mmCIF file of N, CA and C in Angstrom:
data_model
loop_
_atom_site.group_PDB
_atom_site.id
_atom_site.type_symbol
_atom_site.label_atom_id
_atom_site.label_comp_id
_atom_site.label_asym_id
_atom_site.label_seq_id
_atom_site.Cartn_x
_atom_site.Cartn_y
_atom_site.Cartn_z
ATOM 1 N N UNK A 1 45.292 151.427 -134.853
ATOM 2 C CA UNK A 1 44.484 150.211 -134.921
ATOM 3 C C UNK A 1 43.570 150.290 -136.140
ATOM 4 N N UNK A 2 43.421 149.190 -136.824
ATOM 5 C CA UNK A 2 42.532 149.140 -137.973
ATOM 6 C C UNK A 2 41.084 149.182 -137.506
ATOM 7 N N UNK A 3 40.167 149.557 -138.437
ATOM 8 C CA UNK A 3 38.761 149.680 -138.103
ATOM 9 C C UNK A 3 38.070 148.340 -137.963
ATOM 10 N N UNK A 4 36.902 148.366 -137.362
ATOM 11 C CA UNK A 4 36.101 147.161 -137.197
ATOM 12 C C UNK A 4 34.945 147.187 -138.178
ATOM 13 N N UNK A 5 34.561 145.997 -138.656
ATOM 14 C CA UNK A 5 33.396 145.838 -139.532
ATOM 15 C C UNK A 5 32.432 144.883 -138.856
ATOM 16 N N UNK A 6 31.165 145.176 -138.963
ATOM 17 C CA UNK A 6 30.159 144.285 -138.404
ATOM 18 C C UNK A 6 29.333 143.689 -139.526
ATOM 19 N N UNK A 7 29.325 142.355 -139.573
ATOM 20 C CA UNK A 7 28.472 141.605 -140.494
ATOM 21 C C UNK A 7 27.332 141.035 -139.665
ATOM 22 N N UNK A 8 26.184 140.871 -140.278
ATOM 23 C CA UNK A 8 25.057 140.217 -139.627
ATOM 24 C C UNK A 8 24.839 138.880 -140.309
ATOM 25 N N UNK A 9 24.645 137.819 -139.527
ATOM 26 C CA UNK A 9 24.363 136.518 -140.111
ATOM 27 C C UNK A 9 22.902 136.467 -140.530
ATOM 28 N N UNK A 10 22.552 135.454 -141.297
ATOM 29 C CA UNK A 10 21.157 135.306 -141.721
ATOM 30 C C UNK A 10 20.237 135.045 -140.535
ATOM 31 N N UNK A 11 20.798 134.565 -139.410
ATOM 32 C CA UNK A 11 20.023 134.356 -138.187
ATOM 33 C C UNK A 11 19.929 135.606 -137.335
ATOM 34 N N UNK A 12 20.583 136.693 -137.776
ATOM 35 C CA UNK A 12 20.521 137.948 -137.049
ATOM 36 C C UNK A 12 21.656 138.183 -136.062
ATOM 37 N N UNK A 13 22.582 137.247 -135.936
ATOM 38 C CA UNK A 13 23.713 137.426 -135.025
ATOM 39 C C UNK A 13 24.738 138.379 -135.637
ATOM 40 N N UNK A 14 25.434 139.108 -134.789
ATOM 41 C CA UNK A 14 26.458 140.046 -135.248
ATOM 42 C C UNK A 14 27.824 139.372 -135.228
ATOM 43 N N UNK A 15 28.579 139.551 -136.307
ATOM 44 C CA UNK A 15 29.951 139.063 -136.404
ATOM 45 C C UNK A 15 30.824 140.283 -136.666
ATOM 46 N N UNK A 16 31.715 140.596 -135.744
ATOM 47 C CA UNK A 16 32.588 141.755 -135.884
ATOM 48 C C UNK A 16 33.978 141.262 -136.251
ATOM 49 N N UNK A 17 34.531 141.825 -137.317
ATOM 50 C CA UNK A 17 35.875 141.460 -137.752
ATOM 51 C C UNK A 17 36.729 142.724 -137.833
ATOM 52 N N UNK A 18 38.018 142.534 -137.666
ATOM 53 C CA UNK A 18 38.931 143.657 -137.760
ATOM 54 C C UNK A 18 39.286 143.883 -139.213
ATOM 55 N N UNK A 19 39.073 145.096 -139.686
ATOM 56 C CA UNK A 19 39.413 145.457 -141.053
ATOM 57 C C UNK A 19 40.876 145.821 -141.141
ATOM 58 N N UNK A 20 41.438 145.668 -142.333
ATOM 59 C CA UNK A 20 42.835 146.013 -142.536
ATOM 60 C C UNK A 20 42.933 147.157 -143.533
ATOM 61 N N UNK A 21 43.967 147.926 -143.401
ATOM 62 C CA UNK A 21 44.216 149.017 -144.330
ATOM 63 C C UNK A 21 44.734 148.433 -145.627
ATOM 64 N N UNK A 22 44.149 148.833 -146.752
ATOM 65 C CA UNK A 22 44.641 148.305 -148.033
ATOM 66 C C UNK A 22 45.812 149.142 -148.529
ATOM 67 N N UNK A 23 46.389 148.737 -149.682
ATOM 68 C CA UNK A 23 47.586 149.394 -150.193
ATOM 69 C C UNK A 23 47.356 150.846 -150.575
ATOM 70 N N UNK A 24 46.123 151.229 -150.886
ATOM 71 C CA UNK A 24 45.857 152.610 -151.278
ATOM 72 C C UNK A 24 45.796 153.538 -150.072
ATOM 73 N N UNK A 25 45.799 152.957 -148.867
ATOM 74 C CA UNK A 25 45.710 153.761 -147.658
ATOM 75 C C UNK A 25 44.283 154.010 -147.224
ATOM 76 N N UNK A 26 43.294 153.441 -147.934
ATOM 77 C CA UNK A 26 41.890 153.618 -147.560
ATOM 78 C C UNK A 26 41.630 152.930 -146.231
ATOM 79 N N UNK A 27 40.774 153.528 -145.435
ATOM 80 C CA UNK A 27 40.434 152.954 -144.145
ATOM 81 C C UNK A 27 38.921 152.905 -144.003
ATOM 82 N N UNK A 28 38.436 151.981 -143.174
ATOM 83 C CA UNK A 28 37.007 151.902 -142.888
ATOM 84 C C UNK A 28 36.585 153.092 -142.050
ATOM 85 N N UNK A 29 35.414 153.588 -142.348
ATOM 86 C CA UNK A 29 34.874 154.699 -141.578
ATOM 87 C C UNK A 29 33.485 154.299 -141.134
ATOM 88 N N UNK A 30 33.189 154.521 -139.859
ATOM 89 C CA UNK A 30 31.852 154.205 -139.365
ATOM 90 C C UNK A 30 31.203 155.467 -138.841
ATOM 91 N N UNK A 31 29.890 155.438 -138.783
ATOM 92 C CA UNK A 31 29.148 156.550 -138.194
ATOM 93 C C UNK A 31 29.029 156.273 -136.706
ATOM 94 N N UNK A 32 29.365 157.214 -135.913
ATOM 95 C CA UNK A 32 29.292 157.012 -134.470
ATOM 96 C C UNK A 32 30.516 156.259 -133.973
ATOM 97 N N UNK A 33 30.356 155.613 -132.822
ATOM 98 C CA UNK A 33 31.480 154.940 -132.185
ATOM 99 C C UNK A 33 31.589 153.466 -132.537
ATOM 100 N N UNK A 34 30.587 152.900 -133.185
ATOM 101 C CA UNK A 34 30.572 151.469 -133.440
ATOM 102 C C UNK A 34 31.329 151.084 -134.696
ATOM 103 N N UNK A 35 31.350 149.796 -134.990
ATOM 104 C CA UNK A 35 32.032 149.319 -136.187
ATOM 105 C C UNK A 35 31.285 149.712 -137.462
ATOM 106 N N UNK A 36 31.993 149.742 -138.589
ATOM 107 C CA UNK A 36 31.363 149.993 -139.887
ATOM 108 C C UNK A 36 30.426 148.834 -140.200
ATOM 109 N N UNK A 37 29.268 149.146 -140.750
ATOM 110 C CA UNK A 37 28.294 148.106 -141.073
ATOM 111 C C UNK A 37 28.556 147.578 -142.479
ATOM 112 N N UNK A 38 28.678 146.268 -142.602
ATOM 113 C CA UNK A 38 28.887 145.641 -143.903
ATOM 114 C C UNK A 38 27.608 145.721 -144.717
ATOM 115 N N UNK A 39 27.751 145.818 -146.018
ATOM 116 C CA UNK A 39 26.598 145.936 -146.904
ATOM 117 C C UNK A 39 25.909 144.596 -147.135
ATOM 118 N N UNK A 40 26.590 143.495 -146.858
ATOM 119 C CA UNK A 40 26.044 142.166 -147.124
ATOM 120 C C UNK A 40 26.032 141.345 -145.840
ATOM 121 N N UNK A 41 25.230 140.255 -145.830
ATOM 122 C CA UNK A 41 25.259 139.354 -144.676
ATOM 123 C C UNK A 41 26.577 138.594 -144.683
ATOM 124 N N UNK A 42 26.915 138.032 -143.552
ATOM 125 C CA UNK A 42 28.145 137.251 -143.422
ATOM 126 C C UNK A 42 28.142 136.080 -144.407
ATOM 127 N N UNK A 43 27.007 135.372 -144.487
ATOM 128 C CA UNK A 43 26.906 134.220 -145.381
ATOM 129 C C UNK A 43 27.044 134.629 -146.845
ATOM 130 N N UNK A 44 26.350 135.703 -147.249
ATOM 131 C CA UNK A 44 26.438 136.110 -148.650
ATOM 132 C C UNK A 44 27.826 136.631 -148.983
ATOM 133 N N UNK A 45 28.531 137.166 -148.001
ATOM 134 C CA UNK A 45 29.902 137.610 -148.220
ATOM 135 C C UNK A 45 30.819 136.438 -148.532
ATOM 136 N N UNK A 46 30.538 135.282 -147.948
ATOM 137 C CA UNK A 46 31.375 134.094 -148.150
ATOM 138 C C UNK A 46 30.950 133.251 -149.353
ATOM 139 N N UNK A 47 29.844 133.590 -149.984
ATOM 140 C CA UNK A 47 29.299 132.793 -151.098
ATOM 141 C C UNK A 47 30.298 132.615 -152.240
ATOM 142 N N UNK A 48 31.014 133.657 -152.622
ATOM 143 C CA UNK A 48 31.983 133.558 -153.711
ATOM 144 C C UNK A 48 33.129 132.621 -153.373
ATOM 145 N N UNK A 49 33.560 132.615 -152.121
ATOM 146 C CA UNK A 49 34.634 131.713 -151.693
ATOM 147 C C UNK A 49 34.141 130.265 -151.739
ATOM 148 N N UNK A 50 32.893 130.048 -151.320
ATOM 149 C CA UNK A 50 32.313 128.697 -151.378
ATOM 150 C C UNK A 50 32.255 128.203 -152.820
ATOM 151 N N UNK A 51 31.808 129.074 -153.730
ATOM 152 C CA UNK A 51 31.729 128.701 -155.145
ATOM 153 C C UNK A 51 33.116 128.389 -155.707
ATOM 154 N N UNK A 52 34.115 129.174 -155.308
ATOM 155 C CA UNK A 52 35.488 128.917 -155.759
ATOM 156 C C UNK A 52 35.989 127.578 -155.235
ATOM 157 N N UNK A 53 35.680 127.247 -153.994
ATOM 158 C CA UNK A 53 36.094 125.969 -153.419
ATOM 159 C C UNK A 53 35.421 124.801 -154.141
ATOM 160 N N UNK A 54 34.121 124.925 -154.428
ATOM 161 C CA UNK A 54 33.419 123.863 -155.157
ATOM 162 C C UNK A 54 34.033 123.650 -156.540
ATOM 163 N N UNK A 55 34.352 124.722 -157.238
ATOM 164 C CA UNK A 55 34.958 124.613 -158.569
ATOM 165 C C UNK A 55 36.331 123.957 -158.497
ATOM 166 N N UNK A 56 37.130 124.373 -157.517
ATOM 167 C CA UNK A 56 38.465 123.789 -157.363
ATOM 168 C C UNK A 56 38.362 122.303 -157.032
ATOM 169 N N UNK A 57 37.446 121.923 -156.166
ATOM 170 C CA UNK A 57 37.279 120.502 -155.834
ATOM 171 C C UNK A 57 36.881 119.692 -157.058
ATOM 172 N N UNK A 58 35.981 120.242 -157.891
ATOM 173 C CA UNK A 58 35.595 119.544 -159.125
ATOM 174 C C UNK A 58 36.802 119.305 -160.016
ATOM 175 N N UNK A 59 37.656 120.311 -160.155
ATOM 176 C CA UNK A 59 38.850 120.185 -161.009
ATOM 177 C C UNK A 59 39.743 119.057 -160.513
ATOM 178 N N UNK A 60 39.987 118.998 -159.207
ATOM 179 C CA UNK A 60 40.927 118.017 -158.683
ATOM 180 C C UNK A 60 40.319 116.631 -158.509
ATOM 181 N N UNK A 61 39.023 116.522 -158.280
ATOM 182 C CA UNK A 61 38.389 115.209 -158.107
ATOM 183 C C UNK A 61 38.026 114.544 -159.428
ATOM 184 N N UNK A 62 37.696 115.324 -160.467
ATOM 185 C CA UNK A 62 37.197 114.766 -161.713
ATOM 186 C C UNK A 62 38.280 114.470 -162.737
ATOM 187 N N UNK A 63 39.510 114.787 -162.452
ATOM 188 C CA UNK A 63 40.592 114.558 -163.401
ATOM 189 C C UNK A 63 41.147 113.149 -163.311
ATOM 190 N N UNK A 64 42.233 112.925 -163.997
ATOM 191 C CA UNK A 64 42.873 111.619 -164.032
ATOM 192 C C UNK A 64 43.549 111.263 -162.709
ATOM 193 N N UNK A 65 43.845 112.236 -161.880
ATOM 194 C CA UNK A 65 44.569 111.967 -160.636
ATOM 195 C C UNK A 65 43.756 111.168 -159.622
ATOM 196 N N UNK A 66 42.476 111.439 -159.509
ATOM 197 C CA UNK A 66 41.563 110.754 -158.586
ATOM 198 C C UNK A 66 42.145 110.592 -157.174
ATOM 199 N N UNK A 67 42.454 111.690 -156.487
ATOM 200 C CA UNK A 67 42.993 111.562 -155.122
ATOM 201 C C UNK A 67 41.926 111.063 -154.158
ATOM 202 N N UNK A 68 42.367 110.432 -153.062
ATOM 203 C CA UNK A 68 41.450 109.990 -152.017
ATOM 204 C C UNK A 68 40.974 111.167 -151.169
ATOM 205 N N UNK A 69 41.809 112.186 -151.080
ATOM 206 C CA UNK A 69 41.450 113.377 -150.293
ATOM 207 C C UNK A 69 42.000 114.622 -150.969
ATOM 208 N N UNK A 70 41.219 115.684 -150.912
ATOM 209 C CA UNK A 70 41.627 116.984 -151.424
ATOM 210 C C UNK A 70 41.452 117.981 -150.286
ATOM 211 N N UNK A 71 42.493 118.755 -150.011
ATOM 212 C CA UNK A 71 42.423 119.786 -148.985
ATOM 213 C C UNK A 71 42.742 121.124 -149.629
ATOM 214 N N UNK A 72 41.832 122.074 -149.484
ATOM 215 C CA UNK A 72 42.012 123.417 -150.037
ATOM 216 C C UNK A 72 42.154 124.409 -148.897
ATOM 217 N N UNK A 73 43.067 125.339 -149.047
ATOM 218 C CA UNK A 73 43.230 126.405 -148.067
ATOM 219 C C UNK A 73 43.194 127.738 -148.806
ATOM 220 N N UNK A 74 42.208 128.544 -148.488
ATOM 221 C CA UNK A 74 42.070 129.873 -149.059
ATOM 222 C C UNK A 74 42.412 130.899 -147.992
ATOM 223 N N UNK A 75 43.148 131.914 -148.359
ATOM 224 C CA UNK A 75 43.278 133.084 -147.500
ATOM 225 C C UNK A 75 42.100 133.982 -147.831
ATOM 226 N N UNK A 76 41.305 134.355 -146.855
ATOM 227 C CA UNK A 76 40.094 135.134 -147.102
ATOM 228 C C UNK A 76 40.189 136.476 -146.378
ATOM 229 N N UNK A 77 39.885 137.532 -147.105
ATOM 230 C CA UNK A 77 39.844 138.875 -146.534
ATOM 231 C C UNK A 77 38.398 139.350 -146.621
ATOM 232 N N UNK A 78 37.868 139.858 -145.529
ATOM 233 C CA UNK A 78 36.501 140.386 -145.516
ATOM 234 C C UNK A 78 36.544 141.894 -145.678
ATOM 235 N N UNK A 79 35.725 142.401 -146.600
ATOM 236 C CA UNK A 79 35.620 143.846 -146.780
ATOM 237 C C UNK A 79 34.169 144.255 -146.613
ATOM 238 N N UNK A 80 33.943 145.458 -146.158
ATOM 239 C CA UNK A 80 32.578 145.927 -145.912
ATOM 240 C C UNK A 80 31.776 146.014 -147.204
ATOM 241 N N UNK A 81 32.426 146.377 -148.309
ATOM 242 C CA UNK A 81 31.712 146.566 -149.568
ATOM 243 C C UNK A 81 31.603 145.283 -150.378
ATOM 244 N N UNK A 82 32.705 144.580 -150.557
ATOM 245 C CA UNK A 82 32.729 143.434 -151.467
ATOM 246 C C UNK A 82 32.459 142.112 -150.779
ATOM 247 N N UNK A 83 32.441 142.068 -149.472
ATOM 248 C CA UNK A 83 32.271 140.805 -148.771
ATOM 249 C C UNK A 83 33.603 140.095 -148.659
ATOM 250 N N UNK A 84 33.643 138.803 -148.939
ATOM 251 C CA UNK A 84 34.866 138.020 -148.810
ATOM 252 C C UNK A 84 35.574 137.946 -150.154
ATOM 253 N N UNK A 85 36.868 138.153 -150.135
ATOM 254 C CA UNK A 85 37.689 138.016 -151.328
ATOM 255 C C UNK A 85 38.844 137.101 -150.984
ATOM 256 N N UNK A 86 39.335 136.369 -151.979
ATOM 257 C CA UNK A 86 40.484 135.509 -151.745
ATOM 258 C C UNK A 86 41.684 136.425 -151.597
ATOM 259 N N UNK A 87 42.308 136.360 -150.441
ATOM 260 C CA UNK A 87 43.363 137.310 -150.090
ATOM 261 C C UNK A 87 44.647 137.027 -150.842
ATOM 262 N N UNK A 88 45.376 138.083 -151.041
ATOM 263 C CA UNK A 88 46.656 137.977 -151.705
ATOM 264 C C UNK A 88 47.677 137.437 -150.720
ATOM 265 N N UNK A 89 48.436 136.446 -151.149
ATOM 266 C CA UNK A 89 49.508 135.909 -150.331
ATOM 267 C C UNK A 89 50.778 136.675 -150.607
ATOM 268 N N UNK A 90 51.870 135.982 -150.766
ATOM 269 C CA UNK A 90 53.143 136.654 -150.962
ATOM 270 C C UNK A 90 53.215 137.369 -152.308
ATOM 271 N N UNK A 91 52.600 136.818 -153.354
ATOM 272 C CA UNK A 91 52.704 137.456 -154.664
ATOM 273 C C UNK A 91 51.350 137.588 -155.345
ATOM 274 N N UNK A 92 50.550 136.561 -155.302
ATOM 275 C CA UNK A 92 49.262 136.560 -155.993
ATOM 276 C C UNK A 92 48.183 136.057 -155.040
ATOM 277 N N UNK A 93 47.019 135.674 -155.579
ATOM 278 C CA UNK A 93 45.944 135.148 -154.758
ATOM 279 C C UNK A 93 46.400 133.932 -153.974
ATOM 280 N N UNK A 94 45.906 133.762 -152.775
ATOM 281 C CA UNK A 94 46.361 132.715 -151.865
ATOM 282 C C UNK A 94 45.474 131.478 -151.987
ATOM 283 N N UNK A 95 46.048 130.381 -152.441
ATOM 284 C CA UNK A 95 45.348 129.110 -152.515
ATOM 285 C C UNK A 95 46.376 128.001 -152.343
ATOM 286 N N UNK A 96 46.171 127.154 -151.345
ATOM 287 C CA UNK A 96 47.040 126.000 -151.117
ATOM 288 C C UNK A 96 46.197 124.761 -151.388
ATOM 289 N N UNK A 97 46.722 123.836 -152.193
ATOM 290 C CA UNK A 97 46.020 122.603 -152.528
ATOM 291 C C UNK A 97 46.873 121.425 -152.072
ATOM 292 N N UNK A 98 46.262 120.502 -151.329
ATOM 293 C CA UNK A 98 46.949 119.278 -150.904
ATOM 294 C C UNK A 98 46.128 118.096 -151.392
ATOM 295 N N UNK A 99 46.766 117.214 -152.149
ATOM 296 C CA UNK A 99 46.122 115.998 -152.641
ATOM 297 C C UNK A 99 46.783 114.819 -151.948
ATOM 298 N N UNK A 100 46.007 113.793 -151.584
ATOM 299 C CA UNK A 100 46.609 112.613 -150.962
ATOM 300 C C UNK A 100 45.921 111.353 -151.459
ATOM 301 N N UNK A 101 46.708 110.290 -151.464
ATOM 302 C CA UNK A 101 46.236 108.986 -151.879
ATOM 303 C C UNK A 101 46.574 107.986 -150.795
ATOM 304 N N UNK A 102 45.683 107.051 -150.569
ATOM 305 C CA UNK A 102 45.906 105.996 -149.593
ATOM 306 C C UNK A 102 46.272 104.720 -150.344
ATOM 307 N N UNK A 103 47.390 104.094 -150.009
ATOM 308 C CA UNK A 103 47.783 102.862 -150.712
ATOM 309 C C UNK A 103 46.725 101.766 -150.615
ATOM 310 N N UNK A 104 46.034 101.673 -149.489
ATOM 311 C CA UNK A 104 45.011 100.647 -149.303
ATOM 312 C C UNK A 104 43.827 100.842 -150.237
ATOM 313 N N UNK A 105 43.413 102.067 -150.466
ATOM 314 C CA UNK A 105 42.255 102.331 -151.304
ATOM 315 C C UNK A 105 42.570 102.203 -152.784
ATOM 316 N N UNK A 106 43.848 102.224 -153.139
ATOM 317 C CA UNK A 106 44.235 102.124 -154.538
ATOM 318 C C UNK A 106 44.214 100.705 -155.064
ATOM 319 N N UNK A 107 44.196 99.707 -154.187
ATOM 320 C CA UNK A 107 44.199 98.306 -154.617
ATOM 321 C C UNK A 107 42.800 97.840 -154.996
ATOM 322 N N UNK A 108 42.741 96.925 -155.932
ATOM 323 C CA UNK A 108 41.448 96.343 -156.328
ATOM 324 C C UNK A 108 41.093 95.227 -155.356
ATOM 325 N N UNK A 109 39.879 94.736 -155.420
ATOM 326 C CA UNK A 109 39.441 93.640 -154.565
ATOM 327 C C UNK A 109 40.256 92.385 -154.806
ATOM 328 N N UNK A 110 40.579 92.117 -156.074
ATOM 329 C CA UNK A 110 41.378 90.942 -156.412
ATOM 330 C C UNK A 110 42.776 91.038 -155.809
ATOM 331 N N UNK A 111 43.392 92.205 -155.854
ATOM 332 C CA UNK A 111 44.723 92.375 -155.271
ATOM 333 C C UNK A 111 44.664 92.162 -153.774
ATOM 334 N N UNK A 112 43.619 92.641 -153.121
ATOM 335 C CA UNK A 112 43.472 92.465 -151.676
ATOM 336 C C UNK A 112 43.272 90.988 -151.346
ATOM 337 N N UNK A 113 42.520 90.253 -152.179
ATOM 338 C CA UNK A 113 42.288 88.824 -151.931
ATOM 339 C C UNK A 113 43.568 88.026 -152.130
ATOM 340 N N UNK A 114 44.402 88.393 -153.100
ATOM 341 C CA UNK A 114 45.667 87.704 -153.333
ATOM 342 C C UNK A 114 46.598 87.817 -152.142
ATOM 343 N N UNK A 115 46.530 88.888 -151.406
ATOM 344 C CA UNK A 115 47.413 89.106 -150.254
ATOM 345 C C UNK A 115 46.917 88.387 -149.014
ATOM 346 N N UNK A 116 45.674 87.928 -149.012
ATOM 347 C CA UNK A 116 45.113 87.268 -147.819
ATOM 348 C C UNK A 116 45.578 85.858 -147.694
#
């Protein structure tokens, strides 16, 4: 079984996650019987992922495409030392982007009035 890591939220709540063995064979080690203590809070661990999501949304919303909706899916791995990292998928970093447009929202007011 992989080791457990404990993150603390900014409100003081404990969040325990299951750690995974990386490719080098390194494993989490804790003192005593409890989970390994993360060096950062849960929120600060996720800060880099939030910043990456904001940047990706800016790229897709501010371009010529102008989608009505943008959906981002990140694979996130939590580590005791580095916090949250975008997890590797099948070959590289994991990021799924879905853009959608609604036919109704693409019409101008004049086009909508012509159809009435």
